[in-house]
Short mmCIF file of C-alpha atoms in Angstrom, two decimals:
data_model
loop_
_atom_site.label_atom_id
_atom_site.label_comp_id
_atom_site.label_asym_id
_atom_site.label_seq_id
_atom_site.Cartn_x
_atom_site.Cartn_y
_atom_site.Cartn_z
CA UNK L 1 1.94 156.36 65.64
CA UNK L 2 3.58 152.87 64.23
CA UNK L 3 1.62 151.28 61.01
CA UNK L 4 1.41 147.94 60.27
CA UNK L 5 4.46 147.97 58.18
CA UNK L 6 6.52 148.82 60.99
CA UNK L 7 6.70 145.16 61.95
CA UNK L 8 10.34 143.87 61.99
CA UNK L 9 11.97 140.57 62.69
CA UNK L 10 13.19 140.88 66.08
CA UNK L 11 10.03 142.00 68.35
CA UNK L 12 10.14 139.90 71.05
CA UNK L 13 7.29 137.03 72.12
CA UNK L 14 5.95 139.39 74.04
CA UNK L 15 5.03 142.18 72.32
CA UNK L 16 4.00 139.90 68.79
CA UNK L 17 1.26 137.57 70.62
CA UNK L 18 -0.11 140.90 71.81
CA UNK L 19 -1.87 141.29 68.57
CA UNK L 20 -3.88 138.16 68.80
CA UNK L 21 -6.49 138.79 71.43
CA UNK L 22 -6.76 135.76 74.10
CA UNK L 23 -9.59 134.56 76.39
CA UNK L 24 -9.04 135.50 79.99
CA UNK L 25 -8.76 131.46 80.67
CA UNK L 26 -5.93 131.31 78.25
CA UNK L 27 -4.21 134.20 79.96
CA UNK L 28 -4.74 133.52 83.66
CA UNK L 29 -3.30 129.39 81.64
CA UNK L 30 0.29 131.62 80.93
CA UNK L 31 0.49 133.25 83.90
CA UNK L 32 0.22 130.82 85.80
CA UNK L 33 2.68 128.31 83.97
CA UNK L 34 6.39 128.77 84.78
CA UNK L 35 9.04 128.37 82.12
CA UNK L 36 8.08 131.06 79.73
CA UNK L 37 8.46 134.09 81.91
CA UNK L 38 7.10 136.14 77.91
CA UNK L 39 4.39 134.09 78.49
CA UNK L 40 3.68 135.31 82.34
CA UNK L 41 4.14 139.07 80.94
CA UNK L 42 1.83 139.29 78.63
CA UNK L 43 -0.66 136.56 81.17
CA UNK L 44 0.16 139.44 83.75
CA UNK L 45 -0.81 142.83 81.64
CA UNK L 46 -4.59 141.35 80.11
CA UNK L 47 -5.23 140.50 83.44
CA UNK L 48 -4.67 143.58 84.72
CA UNK L 49 -5.66 145.14 81.49
CA UNK L 50 -9.11 143.33 80.93
CA UNK L 51 -9.90 144.44 84.66
CA UNK L 52 -10.21 140.44 84.94
CA UNK L 53 -12.72 139.13 87.80
CA UNK L 54 -11.31 135.77 87.69
CA UNK L 55 -11.37 134.11 91.31
CA UNK L 56 -7.04 132.73 90.38
CA UNK L 57 -6.09 136.76 89.10
CA UNK L 58 -5.11 137.63 92.51
CA UNK L 59 -3.65 135.15 93.49
CA UNK L 60 -1.18 133.81 90.51
CA UNK L 61 -0.77 137.74 90.47
CA UNK L 62 0.32 137.90 94.31
CA UNK L 63 2.79 134.71 93.18
CA UNK L 64 4.32 136.23 90.26
CA UNK L 65 4.53 139.63 92.67
CA UNK L 66 7.45 137.28 94.56
CA UNK L 67 9.42 136.12 91.47
CA UNK L 68 11.41 138.91 91.97
CA UNK L 69 15.74 138.81 92.09
CA UNK L 70 18.22 141.48 91.32
CA UNK L 71 18.18 142.50 87.53
CA UNK L 72 19.18 140.93 85.11
CA UNK L 73 19.17 143.22 81.95
CA UNK L 74 20.59 140.52 79.51
CA UNK L 75 17.90 137.92 79.87
CA UNK L 76 15.11 138.84 77.96
CA UNK L 77 12.13 139.75 79.61
CA UNK L 78 14.16 140.13 83.03
CA UNK L 79 12.10 138.19 85.62
CA UNK L 80 10.77 141.37 87.89
CA UNK L 81 9.32 142.67 85.02
CA UNK L 82 7.03 139.88 85.20
CA UNK L 83 6.60 141.12 88.48
CA UNK L 84 6.11 144.83 87.61
CA UNK L 85 3.30 143.63 85.29
CA UNK L 86 2.23 142.04 88.00
CA UNK L 87 1.79 144.56 90.37
CA UNK L 88 0.38 147.43 87.44
CA UNK L 89 -2.02 144.68 87.16
CA UNK L 90 -3.30 144.55 90.71
CA UNK L 91 -3.52 148.46 90.59
CA UNK L 92 -6.28 147.90 88.32
CA UNK L 93 -8.36 145.41 90.33
CA UNK L 94 -9.75 146.45 93.12
CA UNK L 95 -11.64 145.45 94.98
CA UNK L 96 -9.94 142.07 95.26
CA UNK L 97 -6.44 142.96 94.86
CA UNK L 98 -7.05 144.69 98.28
CA UNK L 99 -5.80 141.59 99.52
CA UNK L 100 -2.50 142.10 97.78
CA UNK L 101 -1.90 145.05 99.48
CA UNK L 102 0.64 143.89 101.73
CA UNK L 103 2.52 141.88 99.33
CA UNK L 104 2.53 145.48 97.32
CA UNK L 105 4.19 146.90 100.57
CA UNK L 106 6.95 144.46 100.32
CA UNK L 107 8.00 145.66 97.31
CA UNK L 108 7.78 149.05 97.58
CA UNK L 109 10.64 148.25 99.88
CA UNK L 110 12.79 145.76 96.76
CA UNK L 111 16.55 147.86 95.78
CA UNK L 112 14.67 147.65 92.10
CA UNK L 113 13.27 151.05 91.32
CA UNK L 114 11.46 149.98 88.69
CA UNK L 115 9.23 147.78 91.07
CA UNK L 116 9.35 150.53 94.16
CA UNK L 117 7.86 152.61 91.05
CA UNK L 118 4.96 150.19 89.73
CA UNK L 119 4.31 149.41 93.80
CA UNK L 120 3.96 152.82 94.55
CA UNK L 121 1.28 153.58 91.38
CA UNK L 122 -0.28 150.05 92.37
CA UNK L 123 -1.20 151.02 95.69
CA UNK L 124 -2.21 154.65 94.95
CA UNK L 125 -5.24 152.72 92.63
CA UNK L 126 -6.19 151.20 95.24
CA UNK L 127 -5.84 153.77 97.66
CA UNK L 128 -4.30 151.67 100.81
CA UNK L 129 -4.04 154.33 103.58
CA UNK L 130 -1.42 151.74 105.17
CA UNK L 131 1.24 153.01 102.07
CA UNK L 132 1.26 156.47 103.49
CA UNK L 133 4.09 156.02 106.33
CA UNK L 134 6.03 153.79 104.03
CA UNK L 135 6.19 156.17 101.35
CA UNK L 136 6.44 159.27 103.13
CA UNK L 137 9.55 157.46 104.70
CA UNK L 138 11.23 157.03 101.03
CA UNK L 139 10.53 161.29 100.04
CA UNK L 140 11.36 162.65 103.91
CA UNK L 141 15.60 163.16 102.40
CA UNK L 142 13.02 165.55 100.35
CA UNK L 143 14.21 166.82 96.41
CA UNK L 144 17.85 166.75 97.49
CA UNK L 145 18.32 162.73 98.27
CA UNK L 146 15.24 161.60 98.03
CA UNK L 147 15.32 163.78 94.46
CA UNK L 148 19.29 163.24 93.24
CA UNK L 149 20.06 162.47 90.30
CA UNK L 150 21.14 158.29 90.77
CA UNK L 151 25.34 158.81 89.18
CA UNK L 152 25.59 157.27 85.73
CA UNK L 153 21.45 156.77 84.89
CA UNK L 154 19.03 159.94 84.22
CA UNK L 155 16.65 157.76 87.19
CA UNK L 156 16.08 159.60 90.48
CA UNK L 157 17.15 157.83 94.19
CA UNK L 158 13.36 156.80 94.39
CA UNK L 159 10.95 156.80 91.76
CA UNK L 160 10.02 160.53 93.05
CA UNK L 161 6.98 161.01 90.47
CA UNK L 162 5.34 157.29 91.41
CA UNK L 163 5.37 158.01 94.64
CA UNK L 164 3.92 160.94 94.89
CA UNK L 165 1.31 161.28 92.73
CA UNK L 166 -0.21 157.98 94.83
CA UNK L 167 -0.03 160.12 97.88
CA UNK L 168 -2.30 162.41 96.26
CA UNK L 169 -4.57 159.53 95.19
CA UNK L 170 -4.62 157.96 98.53
CA UNK L 171 -5.82 160.98 99.73
CA UNK L 172 -4.58 161.41 103.76
CA UNK L 173 -4.21 165.01 103.59
CA UNK L 174 -2.22 165.24 107.16
CA UNK L 175 0.07 168.06 108.34
CA UNK L 176 2.62 165.84 108.10
CA UNK L 177 2.02 164.64 104.45
CA UNK L 178 1.75 167.42 103.07
CA UNK L 179 5.15 168.61 104.63
CA UNK L 180 7.36 165.65 102.64
CA UNK L 181 5.52 166.60 99.73
CA UNK L 182 5.83 170.39 99.62
CA UNK L 183 9.65 170.21 98.90
CA UNK L 184 9.07 168.56 95.58
CA UNK L 185 7.01 171.62 94.04
CA UNK L 186 11.05 173.16 93.76
CA UNK L 187 11.96 170.36 92.11
CA UNK L 188 14.45 170.60 89.01
CA UNK L 189 12.64 168.33 87.39
CA UNK L 190 9.21 169.50 85.92
CA UNK L 191 7.95 166.52 86.01
CA UNK L 192 8.76 166.20 89.58
CA UNK L 193 6.90 169.71 90.38
CA UNK L 194 3.89 168.91 88.45
CA UNK L 195 3.41 165.54 90.57
CA UNK L 196 4.10 167.32 93.54
CA UNK L 197 1.51 170.21 92.61
CA UNK L 198 -1.20 167.45 91.36
CA UNK L 199 -0.48 165.71 95.08
CA UNK L 200 -1.14 168.86 96.60
CA UNK L 201 -4.08 170.51 94.94
CA UNK L 202 -5.41 166.79 95.58
CA UNK L 203 -4.93 166.89 99.07
CA UNK L 204 -5.62 170.51 99.97
CA UNK L 205 -7.71 171.73 97.09
CA UNK L 206 -5.30 175.01 97.41
CA UNK L 207 -5.89 177.20 94.12
CA UNK L 208 -2.04 177.72 94.47
CA UNK L 209 -0.63 174.48 94.05
CA UNK L 210 -3.69 174.51 90.48
CA UNK L 211 -2.09 177.70 89.34
CA UNK L 212 1.37 175.14 89.33
CA UNK L 213 0.34 172.64 86.81
CA UNK L 214 -1.82 175.68 85.16
CA UNK L 215 2.08 177.72 84.67
CA UNK L 216 3.44 174.48 83.32
CA UNK L 217 0.90 173.76 80.53
CA UNK L 218 3.18 176.28 78.88
CA UNK L 219 6.75 174.48 79.37
CA UNK L 220 8.38 174.34 75.53
CA UNK L 221 8.58 171.20 76.27
CA UNK L 222 5.19 168.79 74.68
CA UNK L 223 6.41 166.15 77.35
CA UNK L 224 5.92 168.48 80.45
CA UNK L 225 2.66 170.19 79.17
CA UNK L 226 0.91 166.46 78.76
CA UNK L 227 1.99 165.56 82.36
CA UNK L 228 0.40 168.67 83.27
CA UNK L 229 -3.17 167.87 81.18
CA UNK L 230 -2.89 164.28 82.70
CA UNK L 231 -2.52 166.07 86.95
CA UNK L 232 -4.87 169.03 86.42
CA UNK L 233 -7.23 165.56 85.37
CA UNK L 234 -6.78 163.56 87.86
CA UNK L 235 -7.27 166.72 90.22
CA UNK L 236 -10.09 167.68 88.87
CA UNK L 237 -9.61 170.82 88.68
CA UNK L 238 -11.48 173.01 87.30
CA UNK L 239 -11.11 176.28 86.92
CA UNK L 240 -8.25 175.07 84.37
CA UNK L 241 -10.97 174.73 81.80
CA UNK L 242 -9.70 177.22 79.15
CA UNK L 243 -5.50 176.60 79.48
CA UNK L 244 -6.32 173.42 79.33
CA UNK L 245 -8.32 173.86 75.16
CA UNK L 246 -5.43 176.12 74.68
CA UNK L 247 -3.38 173.85 75.62
CA UNK L 248 -0.57 172.91 72.60
CA UNK L 249 -1.16 169.40 72.51
CA UNK L 250 -2.67 166.60 71.38
CA UNK L 251 -6.64 166.27 71.77
CA UNK L 252 -6.40 163.10 73.11
CA UNK L 253 -4.51 164.19 75.93
CA UNK L 254 -7.22 167.30 76.34
CA UNK L 255 -9.84 164.99 76.08
CA UNK L 256 -8.41 163.17 78.93
CA UNK L 257 -7.61 165.97 80.74
CA UNK L 258 -10.98 167.38 80.96
CA UNK L 259 -12.46 164.55 81.55
CA UNK L 260 -10.81 164.04 84.75
CA UNK L 261 -12.89 167.58 85.46
CA UNK L 262 -15.65 166.41 84.59
CA UNK L 263 -16.07 163.20 87.33
CA UNK L 264 -13.31 163.98 89.39
CA UNK L 265 -14.13 167.80 89.95
CA UNK L 266 -16.93 169.87 91.31
CA UNK L 267 -17.87 173.51 91.27
CA UNK L 268 -17.77 176.50 88.83
CA UNK L 269 -17.30 175.80 85.16
CA UNK L 270 -20.35 173.57 85.00
CA UNK L 271 -20.76 170.25 83.36
CA UNK L 272 -22.55 171.82 80.32
CA UNK L 273 -19.33 174.14 80.01
CA UNK L 274 -17.32 170.83 80.12
CA UNK L 275 -18.37 168.60 77.75
CA UNK L 276 -19.22 171.33 75.24
CA UNK L 277 -14.89 171.80 74.98
CA UNK L 278 -14.77 168.20 74.57
CA UNK L 279 -16.86 168.14 72.15
CA UNK L 280 -14.68 170.89 69.98
CA UNK L 281 -12.12 168.87 70.21
CA UNK L 282 -12.92 164.92 69.29
CA UNK M 1 5.50 188.89 49.59
CA UNK M 2 4.83 191.87 52.43
CA UNK M 3 4.51 194.56 50.23
CA UNK M 4 1.08 195.78 50.58
CA UNK M 5 -0.23 196.01 47.01
CA UNK M 6 0.77 191.81 46.60
CA UNK M 7 -1.98 191.07 49.78
CA UNK M 8 -4.99 193.48 48.29
CA UNK M 9 -6.09 191.24 45.03
CA UNK M 10 -3.61 190.20 43.85
CA UNK M 11 -3.10 186.48 43.19
CA UNK M 12 -1.63 184.36 45.77
CA UNK M 13 2.16 182.77 44.15
CA UNK M 14 0.73 179.63 44.78
CA UNK M 15 4.77 178.69 42.90
CA UNK M 16 6.50 179.60 45.50
CA UNK M 17 4.17 178.75 48.52
CA UNK M 18 4.70 174.98 46.73
CA UNK M 19 8.01 175.15 47.04
CA UNK M 20 8.11 176.23 49.82
CA UNK M 21 6.73 173.27 51.80
CA UNK M 22 8.90 170.80 49.01
CA UNK M 23 12.55 172.08 49.90
CA UNK M 24 11.85 172.65 53.68
CA UNK M 25 15.18 171.70 55.26
CA UNK M 26 13.45 171.34 58.65
CA UNK M 27 10.80 170.32 60.99
CA UNK M 28 9.45 174.37 61.91
CA UNK M 29 10.13 176.17 58.02
CA UNK M 30 7.77 172.50 56.43
CA UNK M 31 5.43 174.06 59.65
CA UNK M 32 5.61 177.47 58.54
CA UNK M 33 5.49 176.91 55.08
CA UNK M 34 1.71 174.12 55.38
CA UNK M 35 0.29 177.47 57.39
CA UNK M 36 1.33 179.24 54.81
CA UNK M 37 0.14 177.03 51.79
CA UNK M 38 -3.12 176.40 53.67
CA UNK M 39 -4.14 180.17 54.82
CA UNK M 40 -3.70 180.90 50.66
CA UNK M 41 -7.44 179.35 50.37
CA UNK M 42 -6.12 178.54 46.76
CA UNK M 43 -7.78 175.16 45.75
CA UNK M 44 -4.96 174.00 43.51
CA UNK M 45 -2.97 173.41 47.13
CA UNK M 46 -5.37 170.48 48.16
CA UNK M 47 -3.37 168.30 46.52
CA UNK M 48 0.25 169.23 48.01
CA UNK M 49 -1.42 169.81 51.10
CA UNK M 50 -2.74 166.31 50.97
CA UNK M 51 1.53 165.23 50.72
CA UNK M 52 1.81 167.16 53.70
CA UNK M 53 -0.38 164.92 55.59
CA UNK M 54 2.20 162.29 55.23
CA UNK M 55 4.99 163.71 56.03
CA UNK M 56 4.84 162.92 59.69
CA UNK M 57 5.12 165.78 60.83
CA UNK M 58 1.64 166.23 63.34
CA UNK M 59 2.57 170.39 63.35
CA UNK M 60 2.34 170.45 59.62
CA UNK M 61 -0.55 167.95 59.40
CA UNK M 62 -2.18 170.39 61.62
CA UNK M 63 -2.29 173.38 59.54
CA UNK M 64 -2.87 171.05 56.85
CA UNK M 65 -6.03 169.47 58.21
CA UNK M 66 -6.75 173.03 58.74
CA UNK M 67 -6.27 173.79 55.30
CA UNK M 68 -8.22 171.67 53.35
CA UNK M 69 -11.16 172.00 55.92
CA UNK M 70 -11.33 175.75 54.81
CA UNK M 71 -11.43 174.41 51.09
CA UNK M 72 -13.76 172.32 51.32
CA UNK M 73 -15.19 170.14 48.25
CA UNK M 74 -12.27 171.17 46.92
CA UNK M 75 -10.43 169.16 48.91
CA UNK M 76 -12.11 165.86 48.34
CA UNK M 77 -11.15 164.10 45.83
CA UNK M 78 -7.27 164.62 46.37
CA UNK M 79 -8.27 162.99 50.36
CA UNK M 80 -9.76 160.12 48.67
CA UNK M 81 -7.18 159.52 46.55
CA UNK M 82 -4.61 159.12 49.39
CA UNK M 83 -2.95 154.86 49.27
CA UNK M 84 -4.13 153.37 52.05
CA UNK M 85 -1.45 151.63 52.79
CA UNK M 86 0.32 155.89 53.80
CA UNK M 87 -1.40 154.98 57.16
CA UNK M 88 -0.48 158.44 58.67
CA UNK M 89 -1.30 160.42 56.18
CA UNK M 90 -4.97 158.50 56.22
CA UNK M 91 -5.56 159.34 59.94
CA UNK M 92 -5.18 162.76 59.27
CA UNK M 93 -6.88 162.66 55.97
CA UNK M 94 -9.67 161.10 57.65
CA UNK M 95 -10.22 164.20 60.31
CA UNK M 96 -9.60 166.40 56.94
CA UNK M 97 -12.87 164.46 56.08
CA UNK M 98 -14.33 164.46 58.96
CA UNK M 99 -14.35 167.91 59.14
CA UNK M 100 -15.48 168.90 55.57
CA UNK M 101 -18.63 166.81 56.36
CA UNK M 102 -18.56 165.84 52.21
CA UNK M 103 -21.33 162.86 51.64
CA UNK M 104 -18.05 161.83 48.98
CA UNK M 105 -16.08 160.61 52.40
CA UNK M 106 -18.66 158.84 53.91
CA UNK M 107 -17.48 155.07 52.94
CA UNK M 108 -13.88 155.73 54.45
CA UNK M 109 -15.44 157.74 57.44
CA UNK M 110 -17.35 154.76 57.79
CA UNK M 111 -13.96 151.43 57.50
CA UNK M 112 -11.97 153.90 59.91
CA UNK M 113 -15.00 153.95 62.62
CA UNK M 114 -14.98 150.17 61.75
CA UNK M 115 -11.51 148.80 61.96
CA UNK M 116 -8.82 151.95 61.81
CA UNK M 117 -6.55 151.26 64.56
CA UNK M 118 -6.10 154.23 66.83
CA UNK M 119 -9.04 155.58 68.92
CA UNK M 120 -7.78 159.21 67.85
CA UNK M 121 -8.89 158.08 64.19
CA UNK M 122 -11.74 156.52 64.85
CA UNK M 123 -13.14 159.50 67.35
CA UNK M 124 -12.95 161.69 64.23
CA UNK M 125 -14.73 159.76 62.50
CA UNK M 126 -18.06 158.66 64.55
CA UNK M 127 -17.79 162.63 65.43
CA UNK M 128 -17.85 163.07 61.23
CA UNK M 129 -20.51 160.39 60.70
CA UNK M 130 -22.70 163.33 62.95
CA UNK M 131 -22.18 166.00 60.35
CA UNK M 132 -21.89 165.37 57.00
CA UNK M 133 -23.79 168.17 54.38
CA UNK M 134 -26.91 166.47 53.50
CA UNK M 135 -29.24 169.72 52.67
CA UNK M 136 -28.22 169.93 49.20
CA UNK M 137 -29.35 166.23 48.75
CA UNK M 138 -33.14 164.15 47.95
CA UNK M 139 -34.86 163.02 50.13
CA UNK M 140 -34.61 159.67 49.67
CA UNK M 141 -31.24 160.10 49.34
CA UNK M 142 -30.49 162.13 52.80
CA UNK M 143 -31.93 159.41 53.92
CA UNK M 144 -30.20 156.00 52.91
CA UNK M 145 -27.03 157.99 54.11
CA UNK M 146 -28.22 158.68 57.35
CA UNK M 147 -29.42 155.07 57.81
CA UNK M 148 -25.66 154.46 56.96
CA UNK M 149 -24.25 157.00 59.17
CA UNK M 150 -26.25 155.71 62.36
CA UNK M 151 -25.73 151.77 60.89
CA UNK M 152 -22.01 152.35 61.83
CA UNK M 153 -22.36 154.59 64.56
CA UNK M 154 -24.56 152.25 66.49
CA UNK M 155 -21.84 149.63 66.31
CA UNK M 156 -19.72 151.72 67.53
CA UNK M 157 -21.52 152.02 71.08
CA UNK M 158 -19.24 148.91 72.25
CA UNK M 159 -15.74 150.56 71.12
CA UNK M 160 -13.45 149.35 73.81
CA UNK M 161 -11.75 153.41 74.05
CA UNK M 162 -13.95 155.64 75.64
CA UNK M 163 -12.97 158.56 73.73
CA UNK M 164 -14.55 156.81 70.58
CA UNK M 165 -18.11 156.63 72.80
CA UNK M 166 -18.41 159.53 73.98
CA UNK M 167 -17.41 160.97 69.47
CA UNK M 168 -20.51 158.49 68.94
CA UNK M 169 -22.89 160.00 71.58
CA UNK M 170 -22.28 163.75 70.37
CA UNK M 171 -22.87 162.06 66.41
CA UNK M 172 -25.91 160.25 67.23
CA UNK M 173 -26.84 163.85 68.76
CA UNK M 174 -26.41 165.91 65.85
CA UNK M 175 -27.91 163.16 63.67
CA UNK M 176 -31.00 162.99 64.84
CA UNK M 177 -31.36 166.90 64.65
CA UNK M 178 -30.20 166.74 60.55
CA UNK M 179 -33.49 164.47 60.46
CA UNK M 180 -36.55 165.06 59.00
CA UNK M 181 -39.76 163.57 58.71
CA UNK M 182 -38.66 161.05 56.33
CA UNK M 183 -36.35 159.77 59.04
CA UNK M 184 -38.76 158.71 61.73
CA UNK M 185 -37.94 155.10 61.51
CA UNK M 186 -34.48 155.36 62.05
CA UNK M 187 -35.59 157.84 64.83
CA UNK M 188 -36.20 154.67 67.25
CA UNK M 189 -32.82 152.88 67.45
CA UNK M 190 -30.72 155.87 67.02
CA UNK M 191 -31.80 156.62 70.69
CA UNK M 192 -31.78 153.57 71.91
CA UNK M 193 -28.41 153.96 71.13
CA UNK M 194 -28.22 157.15 72.84
CA UNK M 195 -29.53 154.60 76.23
CA UNK M 196 -27.63 152.26 75.71
CA UNK M 197 -24.48 155.35 75.80
CA UNK M 198 -25.96 156.55 79.24
CA UNK M 199 -26.45 152.96 81.17
CA UNK M 200 -23.81 152.61 84.17
CA UNK M 201 -22.38 149.73 82.74
CA UNK M 202 -19.25 147.88 83.97
CA UNK M 203 -16.11 149.93 82.10
CA UNK M 204 -18.88 152.80 80.77
CA UNK M 205 -17.36 156.02 82.89
CA UNK M 206 -20.00 158.61 84.06
CA UNK M 207 -18.47 161.01 81.52
CA UNK M 208 -19.65 158.83 79.08
CA UNK M 209 -23.29 158.44 80.35
CA UNK M 210 -23.43 162.23 81.03
CA UNK M 211 -23.04 163.02 77.30
CA UNK M 212 -25.64 160.46 76.79
CA UNK M 213 -27.98 161.60 78.92
CA UNK M 214 -27.71 165.38 77.84
CA UNK M 215 -28.22 164.32 74.14
CA UNK M 216 -31.47 162.16 75.28
CA UNK M 217 -32.67 165.41 77.27
CA UNK M 218 -32.45 167.47 73.98
CA UNK M 219 -34.21 165.01 71.58
CA UNK M 220 -36.39 162.80 73.95
CA UNK M 221 -37.11 164.91 77.58
CA UNK M 222 -39.62 162.14 77.95
CA UNK M 223 -36.44 159.24 77.82
CA UNK M 224 -34.25 160.18 80.38
CA UNK M 225 -34.99 159.01 83.95
CA UNK M 226 -34.81 161.55 86.57
#
């Protein structure tokens, strides 16, 4: 938790301005101008965060999405950062953003895997069924190739976590989709295993995938326990209630997971039991 | 320390427990020392447990909060003496004061709910404002404090974070249960606050609506739409 005293002299403009509240009109203007990418970056973030319904929001975000080029990490807020934030924002602007699905599908083929990741998440949030085929194509080579580590970086060849989660969110439970996802339950990285089990649980509702996630709640790494909490919440897997309450993690994350159980799940334990556990965690 | 005689009736060696906290040379050692000190139940441990809140070690802070809550009233003054600039420690102190429920924490809880930047702190403060222990107070004083809690909670019904609004719903319910004959004037605004939390407004997720409706159903069965 950073205190107010942590401001240092080298904060980027985007971070600095994030502190000052701005209006929707101001966010639109910041995104529209093209002199200062850091202003566009912030404008795009703001429109998504506030779930703007402004008629110009989606058209401007689509324009920003086209503003990409090979990554140039030396150039302050690199231009792809604007496109990345535009993709993230579009994911939060359903149903207006449905007209941007084709643009996002294009970004899913970009050489920049950070952009592919943002596009996949947005397509998942928009429940874009058109994305299932291209996402499956990216994952089809399996954990050994799509899921292999990119030499010289900690990243994988494909943004597997985002691609798997998008398939689960979109919810098309066909045999070929399940066959693409299933091998990733054995990926060497626990976060990928968690994402795959989450997608399979959402798609099939089979208990065995819920069990994989519940076991990950006891993983020695906090980061993995947090991911499993979020994944159980996204899948609304109510049998995980007791294990979630016992997990060694922040109450904030357990509350988010339990909210998912209430809102995405059904069956036993029922809502009174879920809410009683949430009350205890406040 | 492991000897049986030490466990029965002998005073705990507070100095040793405190020394263990001060000399801990690893994160794990600090957590363990804080747990032992928290478990001592010694009122004199309170100021040291409050110090632990500022050590930037979440495991140790959780143990210290538990210990402070166990000490109840004895922990309140040291908690209130914390430097407001010490943000990390103050966030934990809000949780401790919310758990203790001592009325002396009122101002700090109201400030935290209204202005803390962290949703987790506002959430704890809201819950605390619903759970102050007021039974021992004069009726008029009790009513003043309930009115103050209600005002702060109603102001937070439009907090930007769902989890804070959820906590406000829980707190309003428990505040309502503590109202007696004198608190009738507070009843209607309180129910109105719960009704606004139960509304299917944009940005108000189903879980908050559900929790507010559950509270309304328990308090005022006529107030809930089927």
